[in-house]
Amino acid sequence: MPIKILNTAIERILNKEMAELGITYTQATVIGFLNRNKDVEICQRNIEENLGLTHPTVSSILARLEEKKIIDTQQLESDKRFKRVFLTKKSIEMYKQIEEKISAISNCAFYGVTKEEQEHFSAVIQKVIQNVNK
């Protein structure tokens, strides 16, 4: 199936590029999510729901990121059962590098593809994701 081949190829490139920063692509997506939501109290469940990852996967990712001093956690004031997850200064700098690498890969992947074709491709992918999640 072409979509699986595309996914595997892109994931391989992204993981190779993120390895230069000492992280995986999935870890980079968590960093990106936290950066986009830095003004909101984010806990593990928010990450699971928004990125479509399982509880064990996110637990493992967060443990590794905390070991590397990329994230930190703090008990939520509103509910002591949950911990807020937030970026450290180290990861804020790293985020800029992540964005640059993803942008370069995206530019390479979409070379010769018009903006209109990219938008259409994105819309189709979003519909497929919605259908699969029903």
XYZ file of N, CA and C in Angstrom:
402
model
N 0.850 -1.176 0.000
C 0.000 0.000 0.000
C 0.898 1.243 0.000
N 0.697 2.139 -0.937
C 1.573 3.308 -1.072
C 1.661 4.179 0.186
N 0.560 4.299 0.919
C 0.586 5.164 2.102
C 1.508 4.597 3.173
N 1.545 3.283 3.308
C 2.433 2.633 4.281
C 3.890 2.826 3.869
N 4.168 2.699 2.586
C 5.534 2.898 2.081
C 5.975 4.337 2.336
N 5.085 5.292 2.054
C 5.386 6.700 2.297
C 5.628 6.954 3.784
N 4.751 6.437 4.625
C 4.890 6.615 6.072
C 6.223 6.060 6.573
N 6.560 4.869 6.141
C 7.814 4.236 6.574
C 9.019 5.050 6.126
N 9.003 5.514 4.886
C 10.127 6.292 4.362
C 10.297 7.606 5.118
N 9.197 8.299 5.328
C 9.263 9.584 6.038
C 9.680 9.376 7.488
N 9.122 8.370 8.125
C 9.470 8.094 9.522
C 10.950 7.749 9.667
N 11.484 7.011 8.714
C 12.910 6.649 8.748
C 13.782 7.910 8.655
N 13.426 8.807 7.739
C 14.181 10.058 7.579
C 14.067 10.909 8.842
N 12.847 11.043 9.355
C 12.632 11.870 10.544
C 13.394 11.310 11.753
N 13.353 10.003 11.930
C 14.085 9.409 13.052
C 15.588 9.607 12.914
N 16.087 9.508 11.680
C 17.516 9.728 11.450
C 17.901 11.165 11.810
N 17.099 12.117 11.373
C 17.371 13.527 11.660
C 17.244 13.831 13.155
N 16.226 13.276 13.799
C 16.021 13.537 15.232
C 17.099 12.860 16.075
N 17.665 11.772 15.579
C 18.737 11.078 16.304
C 19.933 12.011 16.518
N 20.130 12.939 15.587
C 21.212 13.918 15.746
C 20.987 14.802 16.969
N 19.732 14.907 17.401
C 19.392 15.689 18.590
C 19.262 14.800 19.830
N 19.425 13.489 19.634
C 19.339 12.550 20.755
C 17.920 12.151 21.116
N 16.986 12.312 20.157
C 15.595 11.947 20.401
C 15.043 11.185 19.197
N 13.846 10.615 19.377
C 13.141 9.970 18.264
C 12.126 10.965 17.694
N 11.587 10.630 16.536
C 10.573 11.497 15.949
C 9.334 11.564 16.842
N 8.933 10.445 17.427
C 7.757 10.454 18.304
C 7.996 11.360 19.510
N 9.204 11.329 20.057
C 9.540 12.232 21.152
C 9.465 13.683 20.673
N 9.904 13.928 19.448
C 9.845 15.274 18.880
C 8.405 15.752 18.739
N 7.475 14.848 18.399
C 6.068 15.248 18.281
C 5.513 15.645 19.648
N 5.942 14.958 20.694
C 5.512 15.321 22.055
C 6.067 16.697 22.417
N 7.329 16.930 22.110
C 7.943 18.245 22.375
C 7.179 19.325 21.617
N 6.848 19.065 20.361
C 6.097 20.025 19.562
C 4.723 20.309 20.150
N 4.036 19.269 20.579
C 2.713 19.433 21.190
C 2.809 20.274 22.458
N 3.803 19.982 23.291
C 3.975 20.751 24.525
C 4.321 22.206 24.220
N 5.133 22.423 23.199
C 5.502 23.792 22.837
C 4.280 24.583 22.344
N 3.449 23.934 21.522
C 2.252 24.609 20.999
C 1.233 24.897 22.101
N 1.336 24.168 23.211
C 0.375 24.314 24.308
C 1.042 24.757 25.601
N 2.108 25.530 25.488
C 2.891 25.898 26.669
C 2.128 26.767 27.664
N 1.059 27.402 27.222
C 0.279 28.250 28.124
C -0.906 27.508 28.753
N -0.962 26.195 28.541
C -2.057 25.368 29.038
C -1.471 24.287 29.944
N -2.230 23.912 30.977
C -1.786 22.787 31.811
C -2.004 21.503 31.027
N -0.919 20.855 30.666
C -0.983 19.612 29.891
C -0.551 18.461 30.796
N -1.349 17.406 30.790
C -0.953 16.195 31.508
C -0.858 15.048 30.493
N -0.440 13.901 30.965
C -0.194 12.764 30.077
C -1.416 12.430 29.233
N -2.577 12.445 29.825
C -3.798 12.084 29.098
C -4.029 13.007 27.897
N -3.732 14.310 28.045
C -3.868 15.256 26.926
C -2.967 14.847 25.765
N -1.758 14.421 26.091
C -0.802 13.998 25.061
C -1.329 12.751 24.355
N -1.802 11.788 25.132
C -2.342 10.549 24.569
C -3.482 10.853 23.595
N -4.434 11.659 24.038
C -5.618 11.954 23.227
C -5.286 12.768 21.977
N -4.434 13.758 22.113
C -4.146 14.648 20.992
C -3.194 14.057 19.971
N -2.320 13.159 20.392
C -1.370 12.561 19.452
C -1.760 11.139 19.050
N -2.842 10.624 19.623
C -3.309 9.282 19.266
C -2.365 8.182 19.703
N -1.721 8.388 20.854
C -0.770 7.403 21.370
C -1.359 6.707 22.595
N -0.894 5.491 22.859
C -1.403 4.741 24.002
C -0.752 5.217 25.299
N -1.400 4.873 26.406
C -0.888 5.242 27.731
C 0.529 4.706 27.964
N 0.790 3.409 27.687
C 2.156 2.905 27.908
C 3.199 3.599 27.029
N 2.824 3.911 25.792
C 3.757 4.591 24.891
C 4.114 5.965 25.436
N 3.112 6.731 25.829
C 3.361 8.082 26.348
C 4.127 8.018 27.666
N 3.803 7.067 28.520
C 4.545 6.910 29.787
C 6.027 6.699 29.516
N 6.318 5.839 28.560
C 7.708 5.542 28.198
C 8.403 6.770 27.605
N 7.725 7.457 26.716
C 8.292 8.657 26.086
C 8.596 9.713 27.149
N 7.634 9.954 28.024
C 7.823 10.976 29.051
C 8.949 10.615 30.006
N 9.057 9.336 30.352
C 10.149 8.898 31.240
C 11.501 9.170 30.592
N 11.638 8.841 29.303
C 12.908 9.075 28.609
C 13.209 10.562 28.469
N 12.193 11.354 28.145
C 12.398 12.798 28.003
C 12.756 13.440 29.344
N 12.183 12.924 30.415
C 12.512 13.464 31.736
C 13.942 13.095 32.131
N 14.352 11.870 31.806
C 15.744 11.442 32.051
C 16.734 12.360 31.346
N 16.373 12.783 30.140
C 17.253 13.626 29.326
C 17.121 15.109 29.672
N 16.305 15.415 30.685
C 16.091 16.808 31.133
C 15.446 17.675 30.046
N 14.625 17.043 29.203
C 13.939 17.749 28.127
C 12.564 18.222 28.596
N 11.958 17.446 29.499
C 10.687 17.844 30.104
C 10.822 17.756 31.607
N 9.848 18.339 32.273
C 9.751 18.201 33.721
C 8.276 18.006 34.037
N 7.990 17.505 35.219
C 6.603 17.316 35.631
C 6.393 17.955 36.991
N 5.123 18.263 37.244
C 4.759 18.915 38.501
C 3.306 18.533 38.784
N 3.021 18.210 40.029
C 1.665 17.829 40.383
C 0.694 18.978 40.095
N -0.445 18.641 39.487
C -1.456 19.659 39.201
C -2.073 20.161 40.503
N -2.228 21.460 40.598
C -2.877 22.043 41.775
C -4.355 21.651 41.812
N -4.982 21.614 40.636
C -6.415 21.347 40.551
C -6.774 19.880 40.808
N -5.842 18.961 40.570
C -6.104 17.537 40.774
C -4.783 16.836 41.036
N -4.550 16.503 42.283
C -3.263 15.929 42.713
C -2.975 14.555 42.091
N -3.972 13.932 41.453
C -3.748 12.628 40.819
C -2.950 12.749 39.529
N -2.914 13.950 38.956
C -2.267 14.152 37.669
C -1.052 15.054 37.789
N -0.122 14.854 36.858
C 1.071 15.695 36.802
C 1.030 16.536 35.539
N 1.373 17.793 35.685
C 1.517 18.680 34.534
C 2.860 18.376 33.893
N 2.875 18.335 32.571
C 4.101 18.075 31.815
C 4.467 19.374 31.113
N 5.726 19.789 31.249
C 6.145 21.020 30.588
C 7.589 20.916 30.119
N 7.936 21.784 29.187
C 9.267 21.793 28.588
C 10.272 22.500 29.495
N 11.519 22.050 29.411
C 12.610 22.719 30.108
C 13.259 23.713 29.143
N 14.156 24.524 29.641
C 14.865 25.473 28.779
C 15.620 24.731 27.676
N 16.189 23.581 28.018
C 16.935 22.781 27.039
C 16.044 22.425 25.840
N 14.818 22.031 26.106
C 13.941 21.590 25.018
C 13.402 22.745 24.191
N 13.304 23.919 24.781
C 12.831 25.074 24.025
C 13.833 25.402 22.917
N 15.118 25.324 23.226
C 16.158 25.505 22.202
C 16.112 24.370 21.180
N 15.921 23.160 21.678
C 15.856 21.981 20.818
C 14.687 22.079 19.846
N 13.578 22.647 20.302
C 12.388 22.763 19.472
C 12.677 23.531 18.178
N 13.470 24.570 18.278
C 13.834 25.342 17.083
C 14.552 24.451 16.072
N 15.450 23.610 16.542
C 16.178 22.692 15.662
C 15.239 21.648 15.067
N 14.305 21.169 15.868
C 13.327 20.190 15.392
C 12.519 20.794 14.239
N 12.023 22.000 14.442
C 11.222 22.672 13.414
C 12.019 22.873 12.127
N 13.282 23.262 12.254
C 14.129 23.452 11.077
C 14.307 22.146 10.316
N 14.553 21.058 11.038
C 14.745 19.759 10.389
C 13.463 19.288 9.699
N 12.329 19.434 10.375
C 11.055 19.014 9.788
C 10.725 19.853 8.558
N 10.992 21.127 8.627
C 10.745 22.017 7.486
C 11.598 21.610 6.282
N 12.866 21.311 6.522
C 13.759 20.903 5.432
C 13.291 19.585 4.808
N 12.876 18.640 5.642
C 12.387 17.351 5.140
C 11.102 17.556 4.347
N 10.219 18.380 4.855
C 8.960 18.662 4.172
C 9.201 19.319 2.810
N 10.118 20.291 2.782
C 10.446 20.951 1.511
C 10.986 19.952 0.497
N 11.798 19.039 0.964
C 12.369 18.008 0.087
C 11.261 17.055 -0.406
N 10.411 16.619 0.515
C 9.348 15.665 0.173
C 8.350 16.263 -0.817
N 8.073 17.553 -0.690
C 7.082 18.197 -1.549
C 7.697 18.956 -2.717
N 8.962 18.676 -3.007
C 9.623 19.328 -4.136
C 8.846 19.016 -5.419
N 8.503 20.066 -6.164
C 7.788 19.883 -7.425
C 6.289 19.696 -7.265
N 5.786 19.714 -6.035
C 4.354 19.574 -5.778
C 3.811 20.975 -5.506
N 2.779 21.351 -6.250
C 2.236 22.706 -6.090
C 1.558 22.863 -4.732
N 1.390 24.110 -4.329
C 0.705 24.418 -3.067
C -0.713 23.846 -3.093
N -1.373 23.976 -4.245
C -2.736 23.442 -4.395
C -2.744 21.921 -4.215
N -1.786 21.239 -4.815
C -1.698 19.780 -4.670
C -1.422 19.393 -3.218
N -0.575 20.149 -2.539
C -0.280 19.882 -1.135
C -1.535 20.031 -0.278
N -2.304 21.089 -0.523
C -3.530 21.329 0.232
C -4.550 20.221 -0.018
N -4.670 19.802 -1.269
C -5.599 18.715 -1.616
C -5.162 17.419 -0.932
N -3.870 17.125 -0.993
C -3.318 15.923 -0.352
C -3.629 15.937 1.149
N -3.407 17.076 1.782
C -3.663 17.214 3.214
C -5.142 17.006 3.541
N -6.025 17.566 2.717
C -7.459 17.417 2.937
C -7.891 15.962 2.821
N -7.353 15.257 1.839
C -7.685 13.842 1.655
C -7.203 13.027 2.861
N -5.987 13.287 3.293
C -5.438 12.569 4.451
C -6.310 12.821 5.690
N -6.738 14.066 5.901
C -7.592 14.387 7.052
C -8.914 13.609 6.986
N -9.503 13.501 5.812
C -10.746 12.736 5.658
C -10.520 11.264 5.988
N -9.422 10.714 5.497
C -9.128 9.310 5.758
C -8.940 9.084 7.264
N -8.228 9.986 7.913
C -8.016 9.882 9.372
C -9.357 9.914 10.098
N -10.235 10.830 9.713
C -11.558 10.904 10.331
C -12.333 9.613 10.126
N -12.288 9.064 8.920
C -12.999 7.817 8.631
C -12.457 6.658 9.462
N -11.167 6.591 9.590
C -10.543 5.497 10.353
C -10.872 5.617 11.839
N -10.984 6.835 12.333
C -11.243 7.054 13.764
C -12.702 6.922 14.163
N -13.592 6.661 13.193
C -15.029 6.507 13.500
C -15.296 5.186 14.141
